[in-house]
Amino acid sequence: MSPTFLVTLGVVAVALILVLIIKAKVHPFLALLFVSIALALTARVPISEVVPLLKDGMGGTLGGVALIVTLGAMLGRIVEVSGGADVLARALEKNFGEKRAPWALGVASFIFGIPVFVDVATIVLVPIAIAVARRMSGKVNMLAFALPVVSALLAVHVVLPPHPGIVGASELMQADVGLVLLIGFIPVIVMWFVGQVLSGYVAGKVFSPVPVLGTQAAGTAVSEENDTEREQAPSVRLVLAAIILPLALIMGGTVSKLVLPEGNSIRDFLGFIGDSPIALFIGVIFAIATLGIARGWGKEKIEDVVASALPATAAVILITGAGGMFAKVLTETGVADAVADLLVSTGLPVLVLAWMLAAFLRAAQGSATVAALTTAPLVAPMTASLELNSLQIALLTVTVGIGSMAFSHVNDSLFWVWSRYFQVDTASALKSYTVTTTIMSVTGFAVAGVLWGILGAFA
């Protein structure tokens, strides 16, 4: 088949996925599965090889993703149920003071968002943010407190493992997850800071009142039972330890590979406990022991809490696996190589292409995870043709995640979760949420561009 025909197949396949998800409201897993089958048959893959090809793509992707996503969700759920998020946010608010309360919420959201899915973390932090806003005097703008929460949560969600989009993209692009985590911290901290400052500016231009006390949709009712639970909640240090432990192990394993020679026993040990699934497993065990058992949780309670994290991961894992199927079909049919050759021929730098593809896919279909998983297989072949080193591949993966944050609007579930819980009207949400997160994405891309020049020296 000619390269032109293969590229056309790739464009039509991506367009069909978007139409099915956006217009026909087909679940992303089914849309990706259908298009993968259709693409394989159209590209004349023998019918007897189609199913094995799909299985290979699904299994290869989930082998690296399912463990990380599931264990990350379990850790986040334990922290959530133990009251860790509430304790962390309130301690930061107390230490920062009333005037700097938005910064306290932003810091708490950044830390809490690392292991917890963004939708769940947003819902958990909503009552805290509203309670903080209600303690302020004068005419209070809810956006001054709501924007720092969502901007911080979304930034870490799209850039840092163990979140599914960036983990799946890492797997598809064969990037080292530890390096992705290590490099990702640089742009994500800048993005968070810009989002924090920008939130204050936007709040000065767009106004949204604090939800009325007792409003059900905002989840602001605080019962005596909740107050009692808060008194029994874990310490801030313990919560931070549970969140930071697996991240420290992962980074320790990555650093050991960079500074210690192969065959070194210390490197092997740190590499083992620093492998993402093992590090997160250790984190889960630590959280169960310190946030659960030490606070009186019995076996049934622990089982219920851990099990309650699983339903939310099912759809994410399936979509991620389906993205792997699509990537495998793109690769085996030659479509990915043809698209990569075309992109290279445009003369645009690969970093620009990675960001643009992810950003436009996010705008088209709404999901940051789907945008990252659709972009990664299109960009991955270029890493080989350009002979990129491991650091550049990790940064390119981070850039895909950064791009998936841009242009979020009414087709994004988080847009509605955030705006409905904080009772921000749609027009105000577009002027605040969409503008803030898009500028943060552009900022992250700029930082990635600077890092690209620096890392290129190691090529």
CSV table of N, CA and C in Angstrom, one decimal, residues 179-290:
chain,number,residue,atom,x,y,z
A,179,LEU,N,11.7,8.0,34.7
A,179,LEU,CA,12.2,9.2,34.1
A,179,LEU,C,11.1,10.2,33.7
A,180,VAL,N,10.0,9.6,33.3
A,180,VAL,CA,8.8,10.5,33.1
A,180,VAL,C,8.4,11.2,34.3
A,181,LEU,N,8.4,10.5,35.5
A,181,LEU,CA,8.0,11.1,36.7
A,181,LEU,C,9.1,12.2,37.1
A,182,LEU,N,10.3,11.8,37.0
A,182,LEU,CA,11.4,12.7,37.4
A,182,LEU,C,11.4,14.0,36.5
A,183,ILE,N,11.4,13.8,35.2
A,183,ILE,CA,11.4,15.0,34.3
A,183,ILE,C,10.1,15.8,34.4
A,184,GLY,N,9.0,15.0,34.6
A,184,GLY,CA,7.6,15.7,34.6
A,184,GLY,C,7.5,16.7,35.8
A,185,PHE,N,8.2,16.5,36.9
A,185,PHE,CA,8.1,17.4,38.0
A,185,PHE,C,8.5,18.8,37.7
A,186,ILE,N,9.4,19.0,36.7
A,186,ILE,CA,9.9,20.3,36.4
A,186,ILE,C,8.8,21.1,35.7
A,187,PRO,N,8.2,20.7,34.6
A,187,PRO,CA,7.1,21.5,34.0
A,187,PRO,C,5.9,21.6,34.9
A,188,VAL,N,5.5,20.5,35.6
A,188,VAL,CA,4.3,20.5,36.3
A,188,VAL,C,4.3,21.5,37.5
A,189,ILE,N,5.5,21.7,38.1
A,189,ILE,CA,5.6,22.7,39.2
A,189,ILE,C,5.4,24.1,38.6
A,190,VAL,N,6.0,24.4,37.4
A,190,VAL,CA,5.9,25.7,36.8
A,190,VAL,C,4.4,25.9,36.4
A,191,MET,N,3.8,24.8,35.8
A,191,MET,CA,2.4,24.9,35.4
A,191,MET,C,1.5,25.2,36.6
A,192,TRP,N,1.8,24.5,37.7
A,192,TRP,CA,1.0,24.7,38.9
A,192,TRP,C,1.1,26.2,39.4
A,193,PHE,N,2.3,26.7,39.4
A,193,PHE,CA,2.5,28.1,39.9
A,193,PHE,C,1.8,29.1,39.0
A,194,VAL,N,1.9,28.9,37.7
A,194,VAL,CA,1.3,29.8,36.8
A,194,VAL,C,-0.3,29.7,37.0
A,195,GLY,N,-0.8,28.5,37.1
A,195,GLY,CA,-2.2,28.3,37.4
A,195,GLY,C,-2.7,29.0,38.6
A,196,GLN,N,-1.8,28.9,39.7
A,196,GLN,CA,-2.2,29.5,41.0
A,196,GLN,C,-2.3,31.0,40.8
A,197,VAL,N,-1.3,31.6,40.2
A,197,VAL,CA,-1.3,33.1,40.0
A,197,VAL,C,-2.4,33.5,39.1
A,198,LEU,N,-2.6,32.7,38.0
A,198,LEU,CA,-3.6,33.0,37.0
A,198,LEU,C,-5.0,32.9,37.7
A,199,SER,N,-5.2,32.0,38.6
A,199,SER,CA,-6.5,31.8,39.2
A,199,SER,C,-6.9,33.1,39.9
A,200,GLY,N,-6.0,33.8,40.6
A,200,GLY,CA,-6.3,35.0,41.3
A,200,GLY,C,-6.6,36.1,40.3
A,201,TYR,N,-5.9,36.2,39.2
A,201,TYR,CA,-6.2,37.2,38.1
A,201,TYR,C,-7.6,36.9,37.5
A,202,VAL,N,-7.9,35.7,37.2
A,202,VAL,CA,-9.2,35.3,36.5
A,202,VAL,C,-10.3,35.6,37.5
A,203,ALA,N,-10.1,35.3,38.8
A,203,ALA,CA,-11.1,35.6,39.8
A,203,ALA,C,-11.4,37.1,39.9
A,204,GLY,N,-10.5,37.9,39.5
A,204,GLY,CA,-10.7,39.4,39.5
A,204,GLY,C,-11.5,39.8,38.3
A,205,LYS,N,-11.6,39.0,37.3
A,205,LYS,CA,-12.4,39.3,36.1
A,205,LYS,C,-13.7,38.6,36.0
A,206,VAL,N,-13.8,37.4,36.5
A,206,VAL,CA,-15.0,36.6,36.5
A,206,VAL,C,-15.5,36.3,37.9
A,207,PHE,N,-16.8,36.5,38.2
A,207,PHE,CA,-17.3,36.3,39.5
A,207,PHE,C,-18.3,35.1,39.6
A,208,SER,N,-18.2,34.3,40.6
A,208,SER,CA,-19.1,33.3,40.9
A,208,SER,C,-19.3,33.2,42.4
A,209,PRO,N,-20.5,33.3,42.9
A,209,PRO,CA,-20.8,33.4,44.3
A,209,PRO,C,-20.5,32.0,45.0
A,210,VAL,N,-20.3,32.1,46.3
A,210,VAL,CA,-20.1,30.9,47.1
A,210,VAL,C,-21.4,30.2,47.2
A,211,PRO,N,-21.5,28.9,47.0
A,211,PRO,CA,-22.8,28.2,47.1
A,211,PRO,C,-23.4,28.4,48.4
A,212,VAL,N,-24.8,28.4,48.4
A,212,VAL,CA,-25.5,28.7,49.6
A,212,VAL,C,-25.3,27.5,50.6
A,213,LEU,N,-25.3,27.8,51.9
A,213,LEU,CA,-25.0,26.8,52.9
A,213,LEU,C,-26.1,25.7,52.8
A,214,GLY,N,-25.6,24.4,52.9
A,214,GLY,CA,-26.6,23.3,52.9
A,214,GLY,C,-26.9,22.8,51.5
A,215,THR,N,-26.4,23.4,50.4
A,215,THR,CA,-26.7,23.0,49.1
A,215,THR,C,-26.2,21.6,48.8
A,216,GLN,N,-27.1,20.7,48.4
A,216,GLN,CA,-26.7,19.3,48.3
A,216,GLN,C,-25.7,19.1,47.2
A,217,ALA,N,-25.8,19.8,46.1
A,217,ALA,CA,-25.0,19.6,44.9
A,217,ALA,C,-23.5,19.9,45.2
A,218,ALA,N,-23.3,20.9,46.1
A,218,ALA,CA,-22.0,21.3,46.5
A,218,ALA,C,-21.3,20.4,47.5
A,219,GLY,N,-22.1,19.5,48.1
A,219,GLY,CA,-21.6,18.6,49.1
A,219,GLY,C,-21.0,19.3,50.3
A,220,THR,N,-21.7,20.3,50.8
A,220,THR,CA,-21.1,21.2,51.8
A,220,THR,C,-21.5,20.9,53.2
A,221,ALA,N,-22.5,20.1,53.3
A,221,ALA,CA,-23.0,19.8,54.6
A,221,ALA,C,-22.0,19.0,55.5
A,222,VAL,N,-21.7,19.5,56.6
A,222,VAL,CA,-20.7,18.9,57.5
A,222,VAL,C,-21.5,18.4,58.8
A,223,SER,N,-21.5,17.1,58.9
A,223,SER,CA,-22.2,16.5,60.0
A,223,SER,C,-21.4,16.4,61.3
A,224,GLU,N,-22.0,16.1,62.4
A,224,GLU,CA,-21.2,15.8,63.6
A,224,GLU,C,-20.3,14.6,63.4
A,225,GLU,N,-20.9,13.7,62.6
A,225,GLU,CA,-20.1,12.4,62.4
A,225,GLU,C,-18.8,12.8,61.7
A,226,ASN,N,-18.9,13.7,60.7
A,226,ASN,CA,-17.7,14.1,60.0
A,226,ASN,C,-16.7,14.8,60.9
A,227,ASP,N,-17.2,15.6,61.8
A,227,ASP,CA,-16.3,16.3,62.8
A,227,ASP,C,-15.6,15.3,63.6
A,228,THR,N,-16.3,14.3,64.0
A,228,THR,CA,-15.7,13.2,64.9
A,228,THR,C,-14.6,12.5,64.1
A,229,GLU,N,-14.9,12.2,62.8
A,229,GLU,CA,-14.0,11.5,62.0
A,229,GLU,C,-12.7,12.3,61.9
A,230,ARG,N,-12.9,13.6,61.7
A,230,ARG,CA,-11.8,14.5,61.5
A,230,ARG,C,-10.9,14.5,62.7
A,231,GLU,N,-11.5,14.4,63.9
A,231,GLU,CA,-10.7,14.4,65.2
A,231,GLU,C,-9.8,13.2,65.2
A,232,GLN,N,-10.3,12.1,64.6
A,232,GLN,CA,-9.6,10.8,64.6
A,232,GLN,C,-8.7,10.6,63.4
A,233,ALA,N,-8.6,11.6,62.6
A,233,ALA,CA,-7.9,11.5,61.3
A,233,ALA,C,-6.4,11.4,61.6
A,234,PRO,N,-5.7,10.9,60.6
A,234,PRO,CA,-4.2,10.7,60.7
A,234,PRO,C,-3.5,12.1,60.7
A,235,SER,N,-2.3,12.1,61.1
A,235,SER,CA,-1.5,13.3,61.2
A,235,SER,C,-1.1,13.7,59.7
A,236,VAL,N,-0.7,15.0,59.6
A,236,VAL,CA,-0.3,15.5,58.3
A,236,VAL,C,1.0,14.7,57.8
A,237,ARG,N,1.9,14.5,58.7
A,237,ARG,CA,3.2,13.8,58.4
A,237,ARG,C,2.9,12.4,57.9
A,238,LEU,N,1.9,11.7,58.5
A,238,LEU,CA,1.6,10.4,58.1
A,238,LEU,C,1.0,10.4,56.7
A,239,VAL,N,0.1,11.3,56.4
A,239,VAL,CA,-0.5,11.4,55.1
A,239,VAL,C,0.5,11.7,54.0
A,240,LEU,N,1.4,12.7,54.3
A,240,LEU,CA,2.5,13.0,53.4
A,240,LEU,C,3.4,11.8,53.1
A,241,ALA,N,3.7,11.0,54.2
A,241,ALA,CA,4.5,9.9,54.0
A,241,ALA,C,3.9,8.8,53.1
A,242,ALA,N,2.6,8.6,53.3
A,242,ALA,CA,1.9,7.6,52.4
A,242,ALA,C,1.9,8.0,51.0
A,243,ILE,N,1.8,9.3,50.7
A,243,ILE,CA,1.8,9.8,49.3
A,243,ILE,C,3.2,9.8,48.7
A,244,ILE,N,4.1,10.3,49.5
A,244,ILE,CA,5.5,10.5,49.0
A,244,ILE,C,6.3,9.2,48.9
A,245,LEU,N,6.0,8.2,49.8
A,245,LEU,CA,6.8,7.0,49.8
A,245,LEU,C,7.0,6.3,48.4
A,246,PRO,N,5.9,6.0,47.7
A,246,PRO,CA,6.1,5.3,46.4
A,246,PRO,C,6.8,6.2,45.4
A,247,LEU,N,6.5,7.5,45.5
A,247,LEU,CA,7.2,8.4,44.5
A,247,LEU,C,8.7,8.4,44.8
A,248,ALA,N,9.1,8.5,46.0
A,248,ALA,CA,10.5,8.5,46.4
A,248,ALA,C,11.2,7.2,45.9
A,249,LEU,N,10.5,6.0,46.1
A,249,LEU,CA,11.0,4.7,45.7
A,249,LEU,C,11.2,4.7,44.2
A,250,ILE,N,10.2,5.2,43.4
A,250,ILE,CA,10.3,5.2,42.0
A,250,ILE,C,11.5,6.1,41.5
A,251,MET,N,11.6,7.2,42.1
A,251,MET,CA,12.7,8.1,41.7
A,251,MET,C,14.1,7.6,42.1
A,252,GLY,N,14.1,6.9,43.3
A,252,GLY,CA,15.3,6.3,43.8
A,252,GLY,C,15.8,5.2,42.8
A,253,GLY,N,14.9,4.4,42.3
A,253,GLY,CA,15.2,3.4,41.3
A,253,GLY,C,15.7,4.0,40.1
A,254,THR,N,15.1,5.1,39.6
A,254,THR,CA,15.5,5.7,38.4
A,254,THR,C,16.9,6.3,38.5
A,255,VAL,N,17.2,7.0,39.6
A,255,VAL,CA,18.5,7.6,39.8
A,255,VAL,C,19.6,6.6,39.9
A,256,SER,N,19.3,5.5,40.6
A,256,SER,CA,20.3,4.4,40.7
A,256,SER,C,20.7,3.9,39.4
A,257,LYS,N,19.8,3.8,38.4
A,257,LYS,CA,20.1,3.3,37.1
A,257,LYS,C,21.1,4.3,36.3
A,258,LEU,N,21.0,5.6,36.7
A,258,LEU,CA,21.8,6.6,36.1
A,258,LEU,C,23.2,6.7,36.6
A,259,VAL,N,23.3,6.4,37.9
A,259,VAL,CA,24.6,6.7,38.6
A,259,VAL,C,25.4,5.4,39.0
A,260,LEU,N,24.7,4.3,39.0
A,260,LEU,CA,25.4,3.0,39.4
A,260,LEU,C,25.6,2.1,38.2
A,261,PRO,N,26.6,1.3,38.2
A,261,PRO,CA,26.9,0.4,37.0
A,261,PRO,C,26.0,-0.8,37.1
A,262,GLU,N,25.8,-1.4,35.9
A,262,GLU,CA,25.0,-2.6,35.8
A,262,GLU,C,25.6,-3.7,36.6
A,263,GLY,N,24.8,-4.5,37.3
A,263,GLY,CA,25.3,-5.6,38.1
A,263,GLY,C,25.5,-5.2,39.5
A,264,ASN,N,25.5,-3.9,39.8
A,264,ASN,CA,25.6,-3.5,41.2
A,264,ASN,C,24.4,-3.9,42.0
A,265,SER,N,24.7,-4.5,43.2
A,265,SER,CA,23.6,-5.1,44.0
A,265,SER,C,22.7,-4.0,44.5
A,266,ILE,N,23.2,-2.8,44.9
A,266,ILE,CA,22.4,-1.7,45.4
A,266,ILE,C,21.5,-1.2,44.3
A,267,ARG,N,22.0,-1.1,43.1
A,267,ARG,CA,21.2,-0.7,41.9
A,267,ARG,C,20.1,-1.7,41.6
A,268,ASP,N,20.4,-3.0,41.7
A,268,ASP,CA,19.4,-4.0,41.5
A,268,ASP,C,18.3,-3.9,42.5
A,269,PHE,N,18.7,-3.7,43.8
A,269,PHE,CA,17.7,-3.7,44.9
A,269,PHE,C,16.8,-2.4,44.7
A,270,LEU,N,17.4,-1.3,44.5
A,270,LEU,CA,16.7,0.0,44.3
A,270,LEU,C,15.8,-0.1,43.1
A,271,GLY,N,16.3,-0.7,42.1
A,271,GLY,CA,15.6,-0.9,40.8
A,271,GLY,C,14.3,-1.7,41.0
A,272,PHE,N,14.5,-2.8,41.9
A,272,PHE,CA,13.3,-3.6,42.2
A,272,PHE,C,12.2,-2.9,43.0
A,273,ILE,N,12.6,-2.3,44.1
A,273,ILE,CA,11.6,-1.6,44.9
A,273,ILE,C,11.2,-0.3,44.3
A,274,GLY,N,12.0,0.2,43.3
A,274,GLY,CA,11.6,1.4,42.6
A,274,GLY,C,10.8,1.2,41.3
A,275,ASP,N,10.6,-0.1,41.0
A,275,ASP,CA,9.8,-0.4,39.8
A,275,ASP,C,8.4,0.1,40.2
A,276,SER,N,7.7,0.8,39.3
A,276,SER,CA,6.4,1.4,39.6
A,276,SER,C,5.4,0.5,40.3
A,277,PRO,N,5.1,-0.7,39.8
A,277,PRO,CA,4.1,-1.6,40.5
A,277,PRO,C,4.6,-1.9,41.9
A,278,ILE,N,5.9,-2.3,42.1
A,278,ILE,CA,6.4,-2.6,43.4
A,278,ILE,C,6.3,-1.4,44.4
A,279,ALA,N,6.7,-0.3,43.9
A,279,ALA,CA,6.7,0.9,44.7
A,279,ALA,C,5.3,1.3,45.2
A,280,LEU,N,4.4,1.2,44.2
A,280,LEU,CA,3.0,1.5,44.6
A,280,LEU,C,2.4,0.4,45.5
A,281,PHE,N,2.8,-0.8,45.3
A,281,PHE,CA,2.4,-1.9,46.2
A,281,PHE,C,2.9,-1.7,47.6
A,282,ILE,N,4.1,-1.3,47.7
A,282,ILE,CA,4.7,-1.0,49.0
A,282,ILE,C,3.9,0.2,49.7
A,283,GLY,N,3.6,1.2,48.8
A,283,GLY,CA,2.9,2.4,49.3
A,283,GLY,C,1.5,2.0,49.8
A,284,VAL,N,0.8,1.1,49.1
A,284,VAL,CA,-0.5,0.6,49.5
A,284,VAL,C,-0.4,-0.1,50.9
A,285,ILE,N,0.6,-1.0,51.0
A,285,ILE,CA,0.8,-1.8,52.3
A,285,ILE,C,1.0,-0.8,53.4
A,286,PHE,N,1.9,0.2,53.2
A,286,PHE,CA,2.2,1.2,54.2
A,286,PHE,C,1.0,2.0,54.6
A,287,ALA,N,0.2,2.4,53.6
A,287,ALA,CA,-1.0,3.1,53.9
A,287,ALA,C,-2.1,2.3,54.6
A,288,ILE,N,-2.2,1.0,54.3
A,288,ILE,CA,-3.1,0.1,55.0
A,288,ILE,C,-2.7,0.0,56.5
A,289,ALA,N,-1.4,-0.1,56.7
A,289,ALA,CA,-0.9,-0.3,58.1
A,289,ALA,C,-1.0,1.0,58.9
A,290,THR,N,-0.6,2.1,58.3
A,290,THR,CA,-0.5,3.3,59.1
A,290,THR,C,-1.8,4.2,59.1
